């Protein structure tokens, strides 16, 4: 047998991924785009329902309050997604609620001045106003870092080697929201996982009118089938004698959203009353804003590859962070009970459908705004058991993580220096947050437990985030370990042309502002 040629056993690095059907500025037909946009909307419901469902009862809120918060969160998500796709990075990313804000928000809920209020409704309103005030103040961090271009300057210290663990852990770091949640109701979680993989991968060549229907709409089809199956189990009394926790995770009638939702309700700013401001609450929330910034930076890089775009130049990335800060300000004004970040699961769906069209995401934003105002219809879709979403996350989070690992192709992975940095950043990026989670679960407070609550919230929030830990470690090591002699090994010759807007001719096609706004905001 003849020895293989070098080109037969290696693959040259490629700026863009292979096999994507539609890129950032190419669009499927309107009918297909609307169906794909609805699919992104359905996927975004998971986080939009889960966060209020967890937090509102702790605050003393009722099912009516929970539904109103879910509607408000979806409404603001739609606005933020439109703003980001039009004026921010212009990447096809859904800007949704963030789990990064949970630590400081739970700290506010447990504040003695709020927890001591006996009337549950008044406690809910006062806690909501305190969270709003903290979000409004903390949003200034991203607004300043973004519009002042400070984050653009910081991003010049990033390399493909340093960003690969950050992007990878934007997916891998969410492992606890995957199969551990599927395991809470395996009878619907595992069939959902199997069906989604079967439709999106094994049956992807099934075409109807030249459209790969099963691959492109695998999420919609599999959710419809398993949701109906779960409803059948619920109606037949399969969970009648099961523990309460099993019923919450498996039944389709335990969300109490449809009965509590109004037919029509339009969210508006300051609907809960005037926000209240506390320095300690605001400082703790600033840590969550920084975490959101870092997680979104990794998600933007992943989205650019899944949309066949160039990595966003520093100027564009900073512009997007500025608009995300505006989004968190809107979260505070409307009272969504959480801040904003890029939805990792929706980034993964770009790869699963192989459609990275900006128009599709803008249509999904329209669905978010529309259904958030039509309460009963939105609540119907929001009542899908979270176990179904967790099964899909197992695939989509993994896909985003693998996109992060693909950045290593531009580096020299035969270098012991690079192997050390990558391995340590990935391991500690998973291990440190897991330590913080386990410690908190046992002690009911984070490892940082001093008398200064704001300090505890700041540290605990930072080290709960895998991408944030990975960025701290990877970027520090990458810029201090033999960095002068390792530019080529780090992938800088490939990366440097994407630092500036004019470094690559394709940037103008992907990232130019609409309505000829570049005349007033010239790219740098």
XYZ file of C-alpha atoms in Angstrom:
524
model
C 0.000 0.000 0.000
C 1.406 3.382 -1.014
C 2.268 5.864 1.730
C -0.420 8.557 2.103
C 0.377 12.031 0.855
C 0.591 14.841 3.446
C -2.572 16.502 2.118
C -4.450 13.227 2.662
C -3.719 13.087 6.393
C -4.091 16.769 7.322
C -6.621 19.511 6.774
C -5.539 23.102 6.146
C -7.034 25.754 8.450
C -10.148 27.396 7.001
C -11.628 30.791 7.857
C -15.173 29.524 7.353
C -16.917 26.285 8.241
C -17.987 23.887 5.514
C -21.551 22.807 4.759
C -23.473 25.890 5.920
C -26.461 26.625 3.665
C -27.110 30.297 4.455
C -24.634 32.816 5.828
C -25.228 36.003 7.780
C -26.482 38.095 4.839
C -28.103 35.402 2.664
C -31.679 34.438 3.360
C -33.948 31.431 2.824
C -37.416 31.985 1.364
C -39.818 34.000 3.502
C -41.893 30.970 4.444
C -38.838 29.002 5.511
C -37.369 32.025 7.327
C -40.588 32.514 9.323
C -40.642 28.823 10.337
C -36.966 28.988 11.343
C -37.583 32.197 13.287
C -40.429 30.527 15.181
C -38.071 27.643 15.971
C -35.551 30.057 17.518
C -38.396 31.625 19.519
C -39.464 28.235 20.902
C -35.867 27.462 21.924
C -35.505 30.829 23.681
C -38.539 30.013 25.837
C -36.547 27.547 27.959
C -34.410 30.143 29.747
C -37.129 32.814 29.630
C -39.465 30.572 31.637
C -36.915 28.816 33.854
C -35.376 31.921 35.478
C -38.659 33.570 36.617
C -40.115 30.184 37.608
C -37.193 29.708 39.992
C -36.879 33.247 41.376
C -40.443 34.630 41.611
C -41.696 32.164 44.296
C -38.656 32.998 46.467
C -39.645 36.655 46.272
C -43.199 36.009 47.441
C -44.697 36.292 43.968
C -47.755 34.418 42.704
C -48.357 32.553 39.446
C -49.784 35.789 38.031
C -46.526 37.572 38.895
C -44.496 34.763 37.344
C -46.425 34.951 34.062
C -46.043 38.721 33.959
C -42.271 38.471 34.494
C -41.977 35.810 31.754
C -43.920 38.024 29.344
C -41.779 41.045 30.222
C -38.555 39.084 29.789
C -39.624 37.820 26.348
C -40.729 41.317 25.298
C -37.369 42.850 26.244
C -35.512 39.885 24.698
C -37.209 40.674 21.398
C -36.274 44.363 21.586
C -32.660 43.607 22.564
C -32.293 41.020 19.796
C -33.514 43.524 17.192
C -31.177 46.229 18.519
C -28.198 43.856 18.488
C -28.827 42.523 14.966
C -29.469 46.000 13.565
C -26.987 48.254 15.363
C -24.742 46.045 17.539
C -22.472 43.303 16.211
C -25.117 42.571 13.526
C -24.483 38.856 14.093
C -27.479 36.460 14.101
C -27.624 36.131 17.883
C -30.619 36.015 20.215
C -30.031 38.219 23.277
C -31.829 36.479 26.140
C -31.865 36.152 29.906
C -28.704 35.163 31.750
C -28.104 32.737 34.613
C -25.004 34.783 35.502
C -27.236 37.215 37.412
C -28.668 34.530 39.710
C -26.076 34.896 42.509
C -26.491 38.657 43.113
C -30.284 38.456 42.631
C -30.607 35.642 45.193
C -28.452 37.743 47.531
C -30.897 40.647 47.107
C -33.851 38.309 47.781
C -32.219 37.219 51.055
C -31.410 40.780 52.124
C -32.754 41.114 55.676
C -34.544 44.395 54.925
C -36.554 42.649 52.188
C -36.893 39.132 53.604
C -38.459 40.498 56.796
C -41.473 41.955 54.947
C -44.436 39.796 55.957
C -46.834 40.600 53.120
C -45.715 38.362 50.183
C -46.981 40.726 47.471
C -45.262 43.776 48.958
C -42.084 41.735 49.453
C -42.199 40.698 45.784
C -42.647 44.287 44.584
C -39.920 45.708 46.843
C -37.487 42.945 45.846
C -38.237 43.475 42.159
C -37.585 47.216 42.515
C -34.278 46.525 44.293
C -33.201 44.178 41.467
C -34.241 46.800 38.907
C -32.147 49.478 40.584
C -29.097 47.221 40.742
C -29.447 46.311 37.042
C -29.826 49.959 36.001
C -26.645 51.000 37.834
C -24.625 47.917 36.792
C -25.547 48.301 33.110
C -23.243 51.334 32.999
C -20.261 48.946 33.091
C -21.002 47.455 29.675
C -22.176 50.775 28.245
C -18.901 52.450 29.230
C -16.628 49.541 28.247
C -18.439 49.190 24.928
C -18.939 52.719 23.643
C -15.586 53.984 24.940
C -13.898 51.166 22.954
C -12.088 50.003 26.121
C -13.276 46.445 25.446
C -11.867 46.751 21.907
C -8.485 47.630 23.417
C -8.738 44.671 25.830
C -9.600 42.328 22.969
C -6.229 43.030 21.352
C -4.723 40.760 24.004
C -6.862 37.865 22.786
C -5.512 35.234 20.401
C -7.060 32.105 18.859
C -5.268 30.107 21.558
C -6.600 32.290 24.370
C -10.168 32.427 23.032
C -10.566 28.715 22.230
C -11.103 27.679 25.907
C -13.411 30.665 26.493
C -15.682 29.802 23.549
C -15.521 26.075 24.302
C -16.567 26.601 27.914
C -19.439 28.849 26.837
C -20.883 25.454 25.851
C -19.133 22.912 28.088
C -19.626 25.134 31.148
C -23.403 24.649 30.907
C -23.206 20.871 31.337
C -25.307 20.976 34.510
C -28.280 22.225 32.461
C -28.051 19.252 30.110
C -28.306 15.605 31.100
C -28.654 16.223 34.872
C -31.972 17.904 34.021
C -32.869 15.237 31.442
C -32.410 12.659 34.215
C -35.194 14.260 36.240
C -37.696 12.846 33.744
C -35.975 10.285 31.553
C -39.201 9.042 29.981
C -39.541 12.264 27.982
C -35.946 13.568 28.123
C -34.182 10.625 26.488
C -36.765 10.159 23.672
C -36.412 13.892 22.949
C -32.610 13.615 22.776
C -32.734 10.537 20.525
C -35.387 12.017 18.238
C -33.582 15.350 17.837
C -30.280 13.643 16.950
C -32.044 11.262 14.559
C -33.855 14.043 12.686
C -30.982 16.539 12.580
C -28.188 14.082 11.708
C -29.248 10.642 10.495
C -32.288 11.764 8.470
C -30.883 15.080 7.279
C -30.917 14.000 3.628
C -34.706 13.694 3.578
C -35.894 16.513 1.287
C -39.290 18.018 0.505
C -39.182 20.386 -2.466
C -35.390 20.498 -2.167
C -35.576 21.571 1.503
C -34.003 19.252 4.133
C -37.118 19.443 6.284
C -36.133 16.989 9.026
C -32.692 18.532 9.516
C -33.797 22.157 9.334
C -36.878 21.795 11.532
C -35.692 18.960 13.773
C -36.325 21.053 16.877
C -39.919 21.943 16.004
C -40.839 18.437 14.881
C -39.251 16.612 17.818
C -40.659 19.058 20.413
C -44.155 18.672 18.921
C -43.956 14.875 19.049
C -42.511 14.648 22.585
C -44.764 17.400 23.948
C -47.798 15.478 22.691
C -46.348 12.278 24.174
C -45.764 14.029 27.526
C -49.332 15.367 27.479
C -50.627 11.860 26.802
C -48.695 10.549 29.826
C -50.061 13.390 31.949
C -53.669 12.884 30.841
C -53.492 9.114 31.358
C -52.502 9.585 35.012
C -49.021 8.064 34.592
C -47.581 10.427 37.241
C -50.522 10.419 39.635
C -48.679 8.678 42.488
C -45.167 9.953 41.741
C -43.238 12.400 43.992
C -44.007 16.102 43.608
C -40.617 16.854 42.025
C -41.175 14.229 39.319
C -44.597 15.677 38.544
C -43.157 19.192 38.208
C -40.521 17.973 35.724
C -42.708 15.592 33.713
C -46.295 16.835 33.674
C -47.483 19.379 31.111
C -50.042 20.979 33.461
C -47.841 22.058 36.375
C -46.460 25.328 35.006
C -49.713 27.192 35.855
C -48.943 29.651 33.075
C -51.942 29.383 30.747
C -54.605 29.868 33.427
C -52.697 32.781 34.967
C -51.859 34.605 31.742
C -54.002 37.529 30.552
C -55.244 37.544 26.969
C -53.491 40.800 26.131
C -50.860 42.592 28.217
C -48.226 45.010 26.952
C -45.175 45.339 29.244
C -44.004 48.877 29.932
C -41.118 50.557 31.820
C -41.435 50.939 35.596
C -44.521 48.695 35.646
C -43.535 47.429 39.124
C -43.015 50.932 40.524
C -39.979 53.171 40.944
C -36.662 51.234 41.243
C -34.744 51.468 44.499
C -30.982 51.811 44.652
C -28.481 50.267 47.053
C -24.713 50.485 46.618
C -24.071 46.938 47.856
C -26.679 45.421 45.547
C -25.332 47.370 42.573
C -21.723 46.353 43.179
C -22.619 42.671 43.344
C -24.622 43.023 40.133
C -21.604 44.551 38.377
C -19.835 41.190 38.628
C -22.724 39.560 36.764
C -22.506 42.257 34.091
C -18.791 41.508 33.631
C -19.530 37.776 33.408
C -22.256 38.476 30.842
C -19.767 40.533 28.831
C -17.191 37.729 28.749
C -19.720 34.980 27.994
C -21.204 37.074 25.184
C -17.748 37.739 23.718
C -17.208 33.988 23.371
C -20.719 33.486 21.973
C -20.221 36.248 19.383
C -17.036 34.558 18.162
C -18.880 31.223 17.878
C -21.841 32.822 16.087
C -19.545 34.459 13.547
C -18.177 31.057 12.501
C -21.621 29.442 12.385
C -22.852 32.330 10.215
C -19.880 32.092 7.809
C -18.729 35.569 8.830
C -15.278 36.771 9.772
C -14.536 37.093 13.516
C -16.035 40.441 14.615
C -13.355 43.175 14.565
C -12.515 44.821 17.872
C -14.552 47.922 17.001
C -17.643 45.858 16.123
C -17.309 43.640 19.207
C -17.089 46.686 21.461
C -20.092 48.247 19.710
C -22.085 45.091 20.394
C -21.119 45.142 24.078
C -22.282 48.753 24.300
C -25.690 47.822 22.910
C -25.833 44.861 25.268
C -25.336 47.338 28.101
C -28.331 49.270 26.769
C -30.185 45.934 26.830
C -29.381 45.412 30.529
C -30.572 48.970 31.182
C -33.887 48.016 29.507
C -33.983 44.864 31.683
C -33.762 47.125 34.716
C -36.348 49.619 33.485
C -38.939 46.994 32.497
C -38.251 44.600 35.403
C -37.269 41.294 33.788
C -35.619 39.907 36.946
C -32.365 39.154 35.094
C -29.854 40.785 32.764
C -29.013 40.075 29.135
C -26.469 37.873 27.431
C -26.171 36.032 24.118
C -28.278 32.865 24.126
C -25.784 30.005 23.694
C -28.493 27.500 22.752
C -29.677 29.700 19.882
C -26.094 30.029 18.641
C -25.921 26.222 18.612
C -29.156 26.072 16.620
C -27.476 28.079 13.851
C -25.107 25.136 13.389
C -27.763 22.453 13.764
C -29.948 23.994 11.034
C -26.934 25.191 9.012
C -28.731 28.531 8.618
C -26.852 31.564 9.941
C -29.163 34.175 8.435
C -29.591 37.467 10.272
C -33.153 37.799 8.955
C -34.213 34.561 10.678
C -33.123 35.897 14.072
C -34.885 39.206 13.481
C -38.084 37.297 12.691
C -37.660 35.320 15.938
C -37.428 38.664 17.770
C -40.751 39.603 16.204
C -42.307 36.395 17.567
C -40.949 37.196 21.059
C -42.537 40.646 21.064
C -45.821 39.451 19.514
C -46.422 36.460 21.789
C -45.317 38.353 24.905
C -48.271 40.698 24.351
C -50.740 37.893 23.554
C -50.460 36.256 26.951
C -52.541 33.098 26.500
C -50.829 32.056 23.274
C -47.351 32.745 24.620
C -48.135 30.863 27.834
C -49.233 27.823 25.807
C -45.771 27.446 24.268
C -44.052 28.416 27.527
C -45.716 25.476 29.303
C -43.448 22.968 27.508
C -41.658 20.927 30.250
C -38.107 22.179 30.759
C -36.794 18.599 30.493
C -37.544 18.765 26.753
C -35.345 21.845 26.373
C -32.571 20.238 28.453
C -32.433 17.307 26.009
C -31.857 19.728 23.120
C -29.223 21.605 25.153
C -27.153 18.394 25.289
C -26.616 18.755 21.539
C -26.579 22.526 21.057
C -24.217 23.379 23.946
C -21.851 20.674 22.722
C -21.956 22.125 19.212
C -20.990 25.597 20.442
C -18.168 24.073 22.496
C -16.783 22.267 19.439
C -16.813 25.550 17.491
C -14.569 26.951 20.203
C -12.189 24.028 19.848
C -12.080 24.646 16.081
C -10.111 27.847 16.753
C -7.183 25.642 17.774
C -6.622 24.799 14.077
C -5.006 28.230 13.690
C -2.490 27.491 16.461
C 0.428 25.087 16.818
C -0.918 22.271 18.951
C 2.431 20.487 18.788
C 3.770 23.199 21.119
C 4.055 22.187 24.779
C 3.375 25.810 25.716
C 0.065 25.773 23.854
C -0.899 22.365 25.218
C -0.223 23.597 28.754
C -2.309 26.756 28.348
C -5.226 24.995 26.652
C -5.351 22.092 29.096
C -5.037 24.178 32.259
C -7.591 26.763 31.109
C -10.130 24.091 30.118
C -9.659 22.049 33.290
C -9.741 24.923 35.763
C -12.554 26.562 33.806
C -14.667 23.501 34.620
C -13.200 22.580 38.002
C -13.267 25.934 39.821
C -16.956 26.721 39.097
C -17.866 23.135 40.037
C -16.119 23.639 43.403
C -18.110 26.841 43.947
C -21.364 25.061 43.031
C -20.754 22.096 45.349
C -19.635 24.333 48.209
C -22.737 26.519 47.842
C -25.056 23.497 47.703
C -23.672 22.173 51.012
C -23.045 25.380 52.959
C -25.923 27.410 51.424
C -23.465 30.211 50.716
C -20.473 30.633 48.426
C -16.818 30.041 49.401
C -16.442 33.808 49.735
C -18.371 34.468 52.954
C -17.156 37.642 54.642
C -19.156 40.354 56.376
C -19.055 42.398 53.177
C -21.983 40.975 51.185
C -21.145 42.959 48.046
C -17.629 41.479 48.049
C -18.992 37.951 48.450
C -21.452 38.451 45.580
C -18.706 39.816 43.351
C -16.247 36.946 43.854
C -18.850 34.177 43.912
C -20.452 35.439 40.701
C -17.122 35.682 38.857
C -15.982 32.182 39.795
C -19.337 30.553 39.099
C -18.784 31.233 35.380
C -16.665 28.766 33.395
C -15.951 31.116 30.429
C -14.896 33.882 32.831
C -12.464 31.625 34.700
C -11.133 30.326 31.376
C -10.578 33.852 30.053
C -8.725 34.954 33.193
C -6.417 31.936 33.065
C -5.962 31.517 29.300
C -5.426 35.187 28.451
C -3.059 35.703 31.404
C -0.941 32.658 30.552
C -1.032 33.388 26.817
C 0.283 36.926 27.340
C 2.942 36.077 29.927
C 4.432 32.693 28.908
C 7.088 33.198 26.188
C 4.637 35.431 24.332
C 7.280 37.390 22.375
C 8.590 34.316 20.601
C 5.242 32.556 20.204
C 3.179 34.858 17.965
C 2.974 32.284 15.179
C 2.238 29.404 17.562
C -0.579 31.438 19.142
C -2.213 31.995 15.733
C -1.612 35.747 15.655
C -0.668 35.975 11.919
C -4.182 34.681 11.080
C -5.923 36.657 13.842
C -4.334 40.066 13.265
C -6.196 40.810 10.032
C -9.519 40.584 11.863
C -8.579 43.078 14.576
C -9.530 46.127 12.513
C -12.560 46.767 10.321
C -10.451 47.398 7.238
C -8.168 44.418 7.893
C -10.373 42.135 5.781
C -12.519 43.227 2.836
C -15.364 40.932 3.932
C -15.938 42.878 7.151
C -17.781 45.634 5.292
C -20.251 43.103 3.896
C -20.944 41.530 7.282
C -20.744 44.357 9.829
C -21.599 47.673 8.132
C -24.434 49.479 9.909
C -27.803 49.765 8.093
C -29.444 52.962 6.841
C -26.028 54.354 5.872
C -25.260 55.031 9.547
C -21.536 54.411 8.997
C -21.337 58.016 7.803
C -21.927 59.118 11.404
C -20.144 56.206 13.123
C -17.131 55.412 10.924
C -15.486 52.044 11.643
C -11.976 51.985 13.060
